[in-house]
Every structure is written in structure tokens, then in C-alpha cells.
Short mmCIF file of N, CA and C and ligand atoms in Angstrom, two decimals:
data_model
loop_
_atom_site.label_atom_id
_atom_site.label_comp_id
_atom_site.label_asym_id
_atom_site.label_seq_id
_atom_site.Cartn_x
_atom_site.Cartn_y
_atom_site.Cartn_z
N THR I 1 8.08 9.74 -12.34
CA THR I 1 9.81 10.01 -11.79
C THR I 1 9.35 8.57 -12.07
N GLU I 2 10.57 8.36 -11.28
CA GLU I 2 10.79 6.80 -10.75
C GLU I 2 10.26 5.96 -10.42
N LYS I 3 9.61 7.03 -9.20
CA LYS I 3 8.94 6.40 -8.09
C LYS I 3 7.75 6.43 -8.26
N ILE I 4 7.49 7.09 -9.40
CA ILE I 4 5.91 7.09 -9.58
C ILE I 4 5.65 6.67 -10.34
N GLN I 5 6.57 4.98 -10.45
CA GLN I 5 6.46 4.24 -12.00
C GLN I 5 6.44 3.64 -10.91
N LEU I 6 7.07 2.93 -9.82
CA LEU I 6 7.68 1.69 -8.28
C LEU I 6 6.35 1.63 -8.27
N LEU I 7 5.10 3.49 -7.75
CA LEU I 7 3.95 3.04 -7.43
C LEU I 7 2.38 2.31 -8.38
N ARG I 8 3.15 3.08 -10.00
CA ARG I 8 1.78 2.55 -10.30
C ARG I 8 2.20 0.86 -11.24
N LYS I 9 3.81 0.47 -11.01
CA LYS I 9 3.69 -1.09 -10.26
C LYS I 9 2.94 -2.08 -9.05
N ALA I 10 2.81 -1.01 -8.07
CA ALA I 10 2.87 -2.07 -7.08
C ALA I 10 0.97 -1.98 -7.17
N ILE I 11 0.23 -0.88 -7.30
CA ILE I 11 -1.32 -0.94 -7.60
C ILE I 11 -2.11 -1.96 -7.97
N VAL I 12 -2.28 -2.86 -7.18
CA VAL I 12 -3.59 -3.96 -8.25
C VAL I 12 -4.14 -3.68 -9.46
N THR I 13 -5.36 -3.61 -10.07
CA THR I 13 -6.23 -3.25 -11.30
C THR I 13 -7.35 -4.45 -11.29
N TYR I 14 -8.57 -4.19 -11.02
CA TYR I 14 -9.56 -5.38 -10.79
C TYR I 14 -10.51 -4.79 -11.57
N PRO I 15 -10.82 -5.21 -12.35
CA PRO I 15 -12.21 -5.52 -13.38
C PRO I 15 -13.21 -5.74 -13.15
N ASN I 16 -14.30 -5.03 -12.23
CA ASN I 16 -15.48 -4.85 -11.93
C ASN I 16 -15.47 -6.06 -10.47
N PHE I 17 -15.07 -5.19 -9.67
CA PHE I 17 -15.35 -5.37 -8.34
C PHE I 17 -15.63 -4.27 -7.97
N PRO I 18 -16.04 -3.97 -6.63
CA PRO I 18 -16.62 -4.79 -6.01
C PRO I 18 -18.30 -5.05 -6.40
N LYS I 19 -18.48 -4.07 -8.13
CA LYS I 19 -19.58 -4.84 -8.45
C LYS I 19 -19.15 -4.44 -10.18
N PRO I 20 -20.04 -5.68 -11.18
CA PRO I 20 -19.60 -5.32 -12.49
C PRO I 20 -19.32 -3.55 -12.59
N GLY I 21 -18.85 -3.43 -13.60
CA GLY I 21 -18.13 -2.15 -14.06
C GLY I 21 -17.62 -0.89 -13.68
N VAL I 22 -17.95 -1.75 -12.40
CA VAL I 22 -16.55 -0.98 -11.35
C VAL I 22 -15.33 -0.83 -11.73
N THR I 23 -14.15 -0.93 -12.04
CA THR I 23 -12.38 -0.98 -11.64
C THR I 23 -11.89 -1.01 -10.42
N PHE I 24 -11.37 -1.46 -9.98
CA PHE I 24 -11.46 -0.85 -8.43
C PHE I 24 -8.97 -1.26 -8.10
N ARG I 25 -9.07 0.03 -7.96
CA ARG I 25 -7.77 0.42 -7.61
C ARG I 25 -7.15 -0.02 -6.65
N ASP I 26 -6.15 -1.63 -5.87
CA ASP I 26 -6.11 -1.88 -5.07
C ASP I 26 -4.40 -1.82 -4.04
N ILE I 27 -4.59 -0.29 -3.35
CA ILE I 27 -3.68 -0.07 -2.96
C ILE I 27 -3.33 -0.83 -2.13
N PHE I 28 -3.12 -1.74 -1.46
CA PHE I 28 -2.62 -2.11 -0.54
C PHE I 28 -1.75 -3.51 -1.42
N GLY I 29 -1.39 -3.51 -2.93
CA GLY I 29 -0.06 -3.43 -3.28
C GLY I 29 1.05 -2.96 -2.52
N ILE I 30 0.66 -1.81 -3.08
CA ILE I 30 1.26 -0.58 -2.53
C ILE I 30 2.22 -1.01 -1.17
N PHE I 31 1.66 -1.95 0.04
CA PHE I 31 2.01 -1.90 1.73
C PHE I 31 2.37 -3.38 0.70
N ARG I 32 2.64 -4.31 0.61
CA ARG I 32 3.16 -5.94 -0.05
C ARG I 32 4.23 -5.31 -0.10
N ASP I 33 5.14 -4.03 -1.04
CA ASP I 33 6.23 -3.79 -2.37
C ASP I 33 6.83 -3.28 -1.01
N ILE I 34 7.41 -2.84 -0.34
CA ILE I 34 8.62 -2.21 1.12
C ILE I 34 8.77 -1.12 0.06
N THR I 35 9.59 -1.63 -0.58
CA THR I 35 10.35 0.22 -1.62
C THR I 35 9.02 0.60 -2.24
N ALA I 36 8.19 0.01 -2.53
CA ALA I 36 6.43 1.01 -2.80
C ALA I 36 6.38 2.15 -1.86
N LEU I 37 6.35 1.56 -1.29
CA LEU I 37 6.00 1.56 0.74
C LEU I 37 6.61 3.23 0.56
N ARG I 38 7.91 3.10 0.56
CA ARG I 38 8.78 4.22 0.81
C ARG I 38 9.08 5.21 0.06
N ALA I 39 8.61 4.78 -1.74
CA ALA I 39 8.67 6.11 -2.81
C ALA I 39 7.54 6.49 -1.94
N MET I 40 6.24 5.38 -1.71
CA MET I 40 5.13 6.66 -1.72
C MET I 40 5.20 7.70 -0.06
N LYS I 41 5.58 7.28 0.32
CA LYS I 41 6.17 7.69 1.76
C LYS I 41 7.13 8.83 1.40
N ASP I 42 8.00 8.61 0.49
CA ASP I 42 8.95 9.66 0.18
C ASP I 42 8.70 10.47 -0.65
N LEU I 43 7.36 10.30 -1.22
CA LEU I 43 6.44 11.20 -2.60
C LEU I 43 5.55 12.37 -1.81
N ILE I 44 5.16 12.00 -1.01
CA ILE I 44 4.34 12.22 0.11
C ILE I 44 4.79 13.64 1.62
N VAL I 45 5.78 13.23 1.12
CA VAL I 45 6.69 14.22 2.80
C VAL I 45 7.79 15.07 1.72
N GLU I 46 7.63 14.96 0.81
CA GLU I 46 8.20 16.75 0.07
C GLU I 46 7.12 16.86 -0.78
N HIS I 47 6.12 16.72 -0.87
CA HIS I 47 5.11 17.75 -1.16
C HIS I 47 4.84 18.79 -0.18
N ILE I 48 4.29 17.82 1.01
CA ILE I 48 3.86 19.07 2.31
C ILE I 48 4.80 19.35 3.04
N LEU I 49 5.95 18.52 3.33
CA LEU I 49 7.81 19.39 3.89
C LEU I 49 7.17 21.21 3.79
N PHE I 50 6.14 21.22 3.32
CA PHE I 50 6.46 22.80 3.12
C PHE I 50 5.61 24.09 3.86
N LEU I 51 4.09 22.88 3.71
CA LEU I 51 2.67 23.26 4.23
C LEU I 51 2.55 23.81 5.47
N GLU I 52 3.46 23.60 6.49
CA GLU I 52 2.89 23.78 7.89
C GLU I 52 1.76 23.54 8.60
N VAL I 53 1.74 21.96 7.99
CA VAL I 53 0.68 21.11 8.92
C VAL I 53 0.76 20.65 10.56
N ASP I 54 -0.70 21.54 10.83
CA ASP I 54 -0.62 21.27 12.96
C ASP I 54 -0.71 20.37 13.40
N VAL I 55 -2.58 19.93 11.49
CA VAL I 55 -2.09 17.93 12.26
C VAL I 55 -3.21 17.61 11.29
N VAL I 56 -3.45 16.63 10.55
CA VAL I 56 -3.44 15.70 10.40
C VAL I 56 -4.93 14.86 10.51
N VAL I 57 -5.67 14.85 9.05
CA VAL I 57 -6.72 14.38 9.01
C VAL I 57 -7.16 12.86 8.67
N GLY I 58 -7.29 12.17 9.17
CA GLY I 58 -7.52 10.20 8.12
C GLY I 58 -9.26 9.87 8.02
N LEU I 59 -9.08 9.95 6.52
CA LEU I 59 -10.81 8.99 6.13
C LEU I 59 -10.95 7.35 6.57
N ASP I 60 -11.65 6.96 7.46
CA ASP I 60 -12.13 5.89 6.78
C ASP I 60 -11.82 5.19 5.98
N SER I 61 -11.24 3.60 5.83
CA SER I 61 -10.58 2.63 7.01
C SER I 61 -9.36 3.07 6.20
N ARG I 62 -8.81 3.11 4.69
CA ARG I 62 -7.83 3.50 4.06
C ARG I 62 -6.36 4.34 4.76
N GLY I 63 -7.65 5.79 5.39
CA GLY I 63 -7.11 7.04 4.99
C GLY I 63 -6.23 6.97 6.42
N PHE I 64 -6.71 5.52 7.39
CA PHE I 64 -5.18 5.66 8.41
C PHE I 64 -4.51 4.79 8.23
N LEU I 65 -4.35 4.44 7.08
CA LEU I 65 -3.09 3.82 6.31
C LEU I 65 -1.80 4.85 6.77
N VAL I 66 -2.64 5.27 6.04
CA VAL I 66 -1.24 6.17 4.88
C VAL I 66 -1.25 8.04 6.22
N GLY I 67 -2.58 8.45 6.94
CA GLY I 67 -2.03 9.31 7.77
C GLY I 67 -0.98 9.60 8.43
N PRO I 68 -0.94 8.22 9.32
CA PRO I 68 0.58 7.73 10.25
C PRO I 68 1.43 8.15 10.10
N LEU I 69 2.17 7.62 8.50
CA LEU I 69 3.18 7.73 8.29
C LEU I 69 4.11 8.86 7.70
N ILE I 70 2.40 10.06 7.51
CA ILE I 70 3.00 10.88 6.90
C ILE I 70 3.70 11.40 8.39
N CYS I 71 2.22 11.46 9.37
CA CYS I 71 2.36 12.13 10.96
C CYS I 71 4.24 11.56 11.83
N MET I 72 4.45 10.80 11.21
CA MET I 72 5.74 10.69 12.05
C MET I 72 6.34 11.61 11.07
N GLU I 73 6.33 11.68 9.85
CA GLU I 73 7.82 12.66 9.60
C GLU I 73 7.73 13.94 9.65
N LEU I 74 5.62 14.23 9.57
CA LEU I 74 6.03 15.28 9.99
C LEU I 74 6.11 16.26 11.70
N GLY I 75 6.39 15.14 12.12
CA GLY I 75 5.85 15.35 13.84
C GLY I 75 4.21 16.21 14.51
N LYS I 76 3.61 15.27 13.43
CA LYS I 76 2.07 16.40 13.66
C LYS I 76 1.52 15.02 14.40
N PRO I 77 0.23 15.23 15.08
CA PRO I 77 -0.79 14.45 15.48
C PRO I 77 -1.40 13.57 14.26
N PHE I 78 -2.20 12.47 14.72
CA PHE I 78 -3.11 12.19 13.44
C PHE I 78 -4.99 12.15 14.21
N LEU I 79 -5.30 12.73 13.33
CA LEU I 79 -7.13 12.13 13.59
C LEU I 79 -7.91 11.67 12.57
N PRO I 80 -9.09 10.68 13.43
CA PRO I 80 -9.74 9.22 12.67
C PRO I 80 -10.97 10.28 11.76
N ILE I 81 -11.32 10.36 10.55
CA ILE I 81 -12.66 10.71 11.06
C ILE I 81 -13.71 8.96 10.12
N ARG I 82 -14.17 9.27 10.91
CA ARG I 82 -14.49 7.87 11.49
C ARG I 82 -16.63 7.78 11.16
N LYS I 83 -17.03 6.73 10.73
CA LYS I 83 -19.15 6.72 10.23
C LYS I 83 -19.63 7.01 11.77
N LYS I 84 -21.20 7.75 11.62
CA LYS I 84 -21.55 8.50 12.79
C LYS I 84 -21.51 7.23 14.73
N GLY I 85 -21.56 7.21 14.96
CA GLY I 85 -20.90 6.28 16.64
C GLY I 85 -20.04 5.50 16.57
N LYS I 86 -19.03 5.39 16.22
CA LYS I 86 -17.42 4.74 16.19
C LYS I 86 -16.50 5.25 17.16
N LEU I 87 -16.54 6.77 17.32
CA LEU I 87 -16.05 8.14 18.40
C LEU I 87 -16.43 8.06 19.56
N PRO I 88 -15.97 7.37 20.51
CA PRO I 88 -16.33 7.42 21.91
C PRO I 88 -15.69 9.42 22.00
N GLY I 89 -16.81 10.02 22.68
CA GLY I 89 -16.44 11.36 23.03
C GLY I 89 -16.79 12.04 22.56
N LYS I 90 -16.46 13.26 23.18
CA LYS I 90 -17.53 15.14 22.65
C LYS I 90 -17.30 14.62 20.54
N VAL I 91 -17.85 14.57 19.81
CA VAL I 91 -17.94 15.21 18.08
C VAL I 91 -18.51 15.52 17.45
N VAL I 92 -18.14 16.21 16.48
CA VAL I 92 -18.73 16.65 15.26
C VAL I 92 -19.79 15.67 14.15
N GLU I 93 -20.86 15.95 14.12
CA GLU I 93 -21.17 14.96 12.78
C GLU I 93 -21.30 16.38 11.28
N HIS I 94 -21.21 15.33 10.15
CA HIS I 94 -22.03 16.37 9.03
C HIS I 94 -22.86 14.49 8.45
N ALA I 95 -24.29 15.39 8.04
CA ALA I 95 -24.51 14.39 6.83
C ALA I 95 -24.10 14.52 5.26
N PHE I 96 -24.12 13.88 4.95
CA PHE I 96 -24.05 14.15 4.03
C PHE I 96 -24.35 13.38 2.68
N SER I 97 -24.93 13.22 0.52
CA SER I 97 -25.16 12.24 0.15
C SER I 97 -24.92 11.59 -0.19
N LEU I 98 -24.39 10.05 -0.73
CA LEU I 98 -23.70 9.67 -2.00
C LEU I 98 -24.07 8.89 -2.71
N GLU I 99 -24.03 9.00 -3.30
CA GLU I 99 -25.02 8.13 -4.87
C GLU I 99 -26.00 6.98 -4.56
N TYR I 100 -25.20 6.38 -3.39
CA TYR I 100 -26.61 5.16 -3.45
C TYR I 100 -27.08 5.66 -1.19
N GLY I 101 -27.96 6.90 -0.97
CA GLY I 101 -28.07 6.82 0.31
C GLY I 101 -27.38 7.42 0.90
N GLU I 102 -27.50 7.61 2.79
CA GLU I 102 -27.00 9.68 3.17
C GLU I 102 -26.03 8.19 4.07
N ALA I 103 -25.22 9.02 4.28
CA ALA I 103 -24.08 8.98 5.52
C ALA I 103 -23.40 9.27 6.03
N THR I 104 -23.11 9.08 7.63
CA THR I 104 -23.34 10.59 8.34
C THR I 104 -21.15 10.18 8.85
N PHE I 105 -20.40 11.49 8.53
CA PHE I 105 -18.54 11.14 9.11
C PHE I 105 -18.96 11.83 9.84
N GLU I 106 -18.11 11.82 11.34
CA GLU I 106 -17.60 12.38 13.17
C GLU I 106 -16.41 13.14 12.74
N LEU I 107 -15.60 13.37 13.30
CA LEU I 107 -14.51 13.76 14.03
C LEU I 107 -14.53 14.20 15.50
N GLN I 108 -13.25 13.47 16.46
CA GLN I 108 -13.44 13.89 17.36
C GLN I 108 -13.11 15.39 17.92
N THR I 109 -14.07 16.20 18.82
CA THR I 109 -14.04 18.76 18.75
C THR I 109 -13.03 18.26 20.14
N ASP I 110 -12.57 17.61 20.83
CA ASP I 110 -11.85 18.36 21.61
C ASP I 110 -10.25 17.59 21.40
N PHE I 111 -9.98 17.42 20.36
CA PHE I 111 -8.19 17.44 19.19
C PHE I 111 -8.07 18.38 18.51
N MET I 112 -9.50 18.80 17.83
CA MET I 112 -10.06 20.43 17.41
C MET I 112 -9.28 21.31 17.51
N LYS I 113 -7.87 22.44 17.05
CA LYS I 113 -8.02 23.59 17.37
C LYS I 113 -8.60 24.41 16.45
N LYS I 114 -8.98 25.00 17.06
CA LYS I 114 -9.58 26.95 16.22
C LYS I 114 -8.27 27.30 15.46
N GLY I 115 -8.03 27.13 13.89
CA GLY I 115 -7.61 27.62 13.40
C GLY I 115 -6.64 27.05 13.26
N ALA I 116 -6.78 25.61 12.99
CA ALA I 116 -4.95 24.36 13.57
C ALA I 116 -5.34 23.72 12.40
N ARG I 117 -4.10 24.21 11.00
CA ARG I 117 -3.39 24.42 9.44
C ARG I 117 -4.51 21.71 9.62
N VAL I 118 -5.14 21.69 8.68
CA VAL I 118 -5.62 19.90 8.51
C VAL I 118 -5.24 20.16 7.54
N LEU I 119 -4.45 19.12 6.77
CA LEU I 119 -4.36 18.50 6.28
C LEU I 119 -5.39 16.66 5.74
N ILE I 120 -5.89 16.44 4.96
CA ILE I 120 -7.22 15.58 4.82
C ILE I 120 -6.53 14.48 3.44
N VAL I 121 -7.23 13.51 4.63
CA VAL I 121 -5.23 12.02 3.72
C VAL I 121 -6.65 11.12 3.51
N ASP I 122 -6.84 10.59 2.40
CA ASP I 122 -7.41 9.26 2.42
C ASP I 122 -6.14 8.68 1.26
N ASP I 123 -7.36 7.36 0.91
CA ASP I 123 -6.44 6.60 -0.81
C ASP I 123 -6.37 7.09 -1.56
N LEU I 124 -7.74 7.15 -1.63
CA LEU I 124 -8.19 7.29 -3.07
C LEU I 124 -9.59 8.67 -3.46
N LEU I 125 -9.12 9.45 -4.45
CA LEU I 125 -10.19 9.90 -4.89
C LEU I 125 -10.63 9.89 -6.29
N ALA I 126 -12.33 9.23 -6.59
CA ALA I 126 -13.11 9.09 -7.10
C ALA I 126 -13.47 10.50 -7.44
N THR I 127 -15.50 10.66 -7.06
CA THR I 127 -16.34 11.47 -7.29
C THR I 127 -16.37 12.60 -6.58
N GLY I 128 -15.63 12.17 -5.27
CA GLY I 128 -15.09 13.50 -4.27
C GLY I 128 -15.96 13.71 -2.64
N GLY I 129 -17.25 12.85 -2.98
CA GLY I 129 -18.55 12.76 -2.20
C GLY I 129 -17.84 12.54 -1.16
N SER I 130 -17.00 11.89 -0.77
CA SER I 130 -16.53 11.43 0.97
C SER I 130 -15.80 12.14 1.61
N MET I 131 -14.51 12.98 0.02
CA MET I 131 -13.39 14.02 0.24
C MET I 131 -14.53 15.47 1.14
N ARG I 132 -15.45 15.86 0.02
CA ARG I 132 -16.05 16.79 0.29
C ARG I 132 -16.99 17.11 1.37
N ALA I 133 -17.31 15.80 2.30
CA ALA I 133 -17.15 15.85 2.73
C ALA I 133 -16.58 15.38 4.51
N ALA I 134 -15.41 15.76 3.91
CA ALA I 134 -14.51 15.46 4.93
C ALA I 134 -14.28 17.28 4.90
N VAL I 135 -14.04 17.70 3.99
CA VAL I 135 -13.69 18.70 4.53
C VAL I 135 -14.68 19.79 5.18
N ASP I 136 -15.56 20.02 4.91
CA ASP I 136 -16.87 19.91 5.83
C ASP I 136 -16.80 20.06 7.03
N LEU I 137 -16.78 18.47 7.26
CA LEU I 137 -16.90 18.35 8.71
C LEU I 137 -16.14 19.34 9.68
N VAL I 138 -14.47 19.19 9.20
CA VAL I 138 -13.18 20.25 9.16
C VAL I 138 -13.16 21.19 9.00
N GLN I 139 -14.18 21.81 8.99
CA GLN I 139 -14.66 23.30 8.14
C GLN I 139 -15.28 23.92 9.77
N LEU I 140 -16.71 22.95 9.88
CA LEU I 140 -17.34 22.83 11.46
C LEU I 140 -16.35 23.15 12.99
N THR I 141 -15.29 22.57 13.06
CA THR I 141 -14.82 21.99 13.42
C THR I 141 -14.05 24.06 14.17
N GLY I 142 -14.39 24.49 13.64
CA GLY I 142 -13.06 26.01 13.25
C GLY I 142 -11.93 26.18 12.34
N SER I 143 -11.46 25.02 12.03
CA SER I 143 -10.19 24.89 11.65
C SER I 143 -9.57 25.36 9.87
N LYS I 144 -8.79 25.01 9.38
CA LYS I 144 -8.87 25.49 8.23
C LYS I 144 -7.58 24.35 7.62
N VAL I 145 -9.12 23.34 6.48
CA VAL I 145 -8.38 22.47 5.64
C VAL I 145 -7.29 23.64 4.29
N ILE I 146 -5.84 23.06 4.26
CA ILE I 146 -4.89 23.65 3.36
C ILE I 146 -4.52 22.33 2.29
N GLU I 147 -5.31 21.21 2.64
CA GLU I 147 -5.53 20.15 0.72
C GLU I 147 -5.80 19.46 1.68
N CYS I 148 -6.46 18.77 0.51
CA CYS I 148 -6.66 17.05 0.56
C CYS I 148 -5.48 16.52 -0.42
N LEU I 149 -5.51 15.51 0.31
CA LEU I 149 -4.30 14.74 -0.26
C LEU I 149 -4.33 12.86 -0.44
N ALA I 150 -4.86 12.97 -1.96
CA ALA I 150 -5.52 11.65 -2.48
C ALA I 150 -3.68 11.06 -2.79
N ILE I 151 -4.00 9.06 -2.44
CA ILE I 151 -2.68 8.99 -2.98
C ILE I 151 -2.58 8.05 -4.69
N ILE I 152 -4.10 8.39 -4.87
CA ILE I 152 -4.91 8.45 -6.11
C ILE I 152 -5.75 8.48 -6.52
N GLU I 153 -6.04 9.38 -8.09
CA GLU I 153 -7.32 10.11 -8.16
C GLU I 153 -7.35 9.93 -9.36
N LEU I 154 -8.91 9.29 -9.23
CA LEU I 154 -9.44 9.46 -10.69
C LEU I 154 -10.16 10.24 -11.14
N THR I 155 -8.76 10.80 -12.11
CA THR I 155 -9.01 12.13 -12.73
C THR I 155 -11.10 12.49 -14.04
N THR I 156 -11.14 11.28 -14.17
CA THR I 156 -12.27 12.05 -15.40
C THR I 156 -13.66 11.63 -14.29
N LEU I 157 -13.54 11.84 -13.03
CA LEU I 157 -14.09 10.96 -12.15
C LEU I 157 -14.68 12.62 -11.37
N LYS I 158 -13.73 13.57 -12.24
CA LYS I 158 -13.34 15.18 -11.57
C LYS I 158 -14.10 15.87 -10.24
N GLY I 159 -13.45 14.45 -8.98
CA GLY I 159 -13.49 14.67 -7.89
C GLY I 159 -13.10 16.36 -7.56
N ARG I 160 -12.24 16.09 -8.38
CA ARG I 160 -11.50 17.84 -7.07
C ARG I 160 -12.46 19.38 -8.16
N GLU I 161 -13.14 19.40 -8.61
CA GLU I 161 -14.05 19.83 -8.64
C GLU I 161 -14.43 20.83 -7.66
N LYS I 162 -14.98 18.74 -6.82
CA LYS I 162 -16.03 18.97 -6.18
C LYS I 162 -15.41 20.10 -4.69
N LEU I 163 -13.95 19.75 -4.36
CA LEU I 163 -13.70 20.77 -3.10
C LEU I 163 -12.99 21.99 -3.41
N ASN I 164 -13.64 22.49 -2.32
CA ASN I 164 -13.20 24.06 -2.85
C ASN I 164 -12.08 24.67 -2.18
N VAL I 165 -11.19 23.63 -1.79
CA VAL I 165 -9.86 23.43 -1.43
C VAL I 165 -8.44 22.15 -2.49
N PRO I 166 -7.01 23.25 -1.46
CA PRO I 166 -6.00 22.22 -2.75
C PRO I 166 -6.66 21.35 -3.01
N VAL I 167 -6.60 20.17 -3.79
CA VAL I 167 -5.50 18.92 -3.94
C VAL I 167 -5.07 19.24 -4.66
N HIS I 168 -3.72 17.17 -3.94
CA HIS I 168 -3.25 17.05 -4.84
C HIS I 168 -2.93 15.48 -4.38
N SER I 169 -3.35 14.63 -5.74
CA SER I 169 -2.84 12.93 -5.57
C SER I 169 -1.39 12.65 -6.37
N VAL I 170 -1.27 11.64 -5.88
CA VAL I 170 -0.08 11.25 -6.28
C VAL I 170 0.77 10.44 -7.60
N VAL I 171 -1.23 9.35 -7.72
CA VAL I 171 -0.61 8.68 -9.27
C VAL I 171 -2.36 9.01 -10.02
N GLN I 172 -1.51 9.28 -11.28
CA GLN I 172 -3.43 10.01 -11.76
C GLN I 172 -3.84 8.08 -12.49
N TYR I 173 -5.26 8.10 -12.75
CA TYR I 173 -5.54 7.48 -13.57
C TYR I 173 -6.68 7.56 -14.39
N GLY I 174 -7.03 7.99 -15.89
CA GLY I 174 -8.07 8.61 -16.65
C GLY I 174 -8.90 7.62 -16.70
P1 LIG H 1 -15.58 9.09 -4.04
O1 LIG H 1 -15.92 9.19 -2.45
O2 LIG H 1 -14.97 10.08 -3.45
O3 LIG H 1 -16.46 8.60 -4.91
O4 LIG H 1 -14.74 8.00 -2.91
C1 LIG H 1 -13.76 7.89 -2.85
C2 LIG H 1 -13.90 6.86 -1.36
O5 LIG H 1 -14.04 5.24 -2.10
C3 LIG H 1 -12.59 6.17 -0.70
O6 LIG H 1 -12.17 6.54 0.47
C4 LIG H 1 -12.50 5.30 -1.35
O7 LIG H 1 -11.92 4.10 -0.04
C5 LIG H 1 -13.65 4.32 -1.43
N1 LIG H 1 -12.86 3.82 -3.62
C6 LIG H 1 -13.87 3.64 -4.16
N2 LIG H 1 -13.22 3.70 -4.88
C7 LIG H 1 -12.05 2.76 -4.74
C8 LIG H 1 -11.54 2.42 -5.57
O8 LIG H 1 -10.59 2.23 -6.63
N3 LIG H 1 -10.11 1.65 -5.37
C9 LIG H 1 -10.37 2.02 -3.72
N4 LIG H 1 -9.21 1.70 -3.14
N5 LIG H 1 -10.99 2.57 -2.99
C10 LIG H 1 -11.99 3.00 -3.69
#
């Protein structure tokens, strides 16, 4: 559609960043172009309007840019998932392995209700390692992940195959 084309034009591609061989898709191009940003919000809202979301959970750090845009439209709260040691209060944690080494994600348990219907958002789905860890973490709290949503999906990396929940992306790159 026209809106998706606007997004494609706004996303800037940087070859060999952050290291040789990697093609980086920069989502901040969308935030520099307010028409594209509105299109992004509209496309997401059209998609999730009927999902009956109770809470939106966003991944550190660009998920924090996308989540609140959606929350405002849904009238539902936003919660962050962060790397270990950044969130105060009672947290649940989940350790997982990345391509290079280990990482631990945390989520504040006091604000998660058992059985809540959770939408997880991030800017980009690549190998799916981060999203998979986020799904596991949310499920540890007894909430239900109804969908994972990424603005960009790098389809050749097959990240969605790592996820045992529905996945939606707005713009795909092969
Ligand atoms: P994955 O865990 O799926 O391999 O990687 C996804 C995570 O890495 C996301 O949190 C995303 O922000 C970051 N990431 C990986 N590649 C890119 C990229 O090309 N552009 C952007 N904006 N983020 C990326």
C-alpha cells in the first residue's frame, strides 16, 4: 500500500554497519518524517485494533519508541523489558544466549497480571533471539503473549520460526 511505501522510503539502509558484512536498517528515518511516522502508527493500529490487548511490552531500546505510540491509541499501559540491573523493584529475569555470549532480560512483576493479554513490540526482527527471550520472560509471569510485532522483519533470517506465538511485521526485507 501507499503507507508501506512511505515507510520503505523513510527507512535508511547502511551497508557494513555496525560491522563489515552487516546491513543496518535505520528506523530513525521514520521518526524524521512525520508523515511516515503517522503512517506507521496507522498501520499498526489498524492491525491490532481487534486483538484485545491488555498491556503492551516493549524491548530495550527501540521498542520503547514504538510501544507508547500504540498504547495511546489503545488506552492500555506500556511496560519495558530491559537488560538486567536497569529496572527497580521486584523483577522476573530470563537468561538467554545470543550469537555472541549471554544476556539477561528483566520485567517488573508488580505490574503484570496473570492471564493478561500481552502484545510485545520491537523495532526489528532479525534472528528472533531477542524476541524469543521476551516471549519466554512474559510467559514466566503467567501472562499470555497474543502477538509479537516488529516494524521491520529481515525475512531471510527466519526469526519468526523461533517464535511459538503469532508474529506481525509492517515492512519486510529479504
Ligand atoms: P535478533 O535478536 O532478532 O537477532 O535482533 C533483533 C534486535 O537487534 C532488535 O532489538 C533490533 O533493535 C536489533 N537489530 C538487529 N539488526 C538491526 C538493524 O538492521 N536495524 C535496527 N534498527 N536494529 C537491528
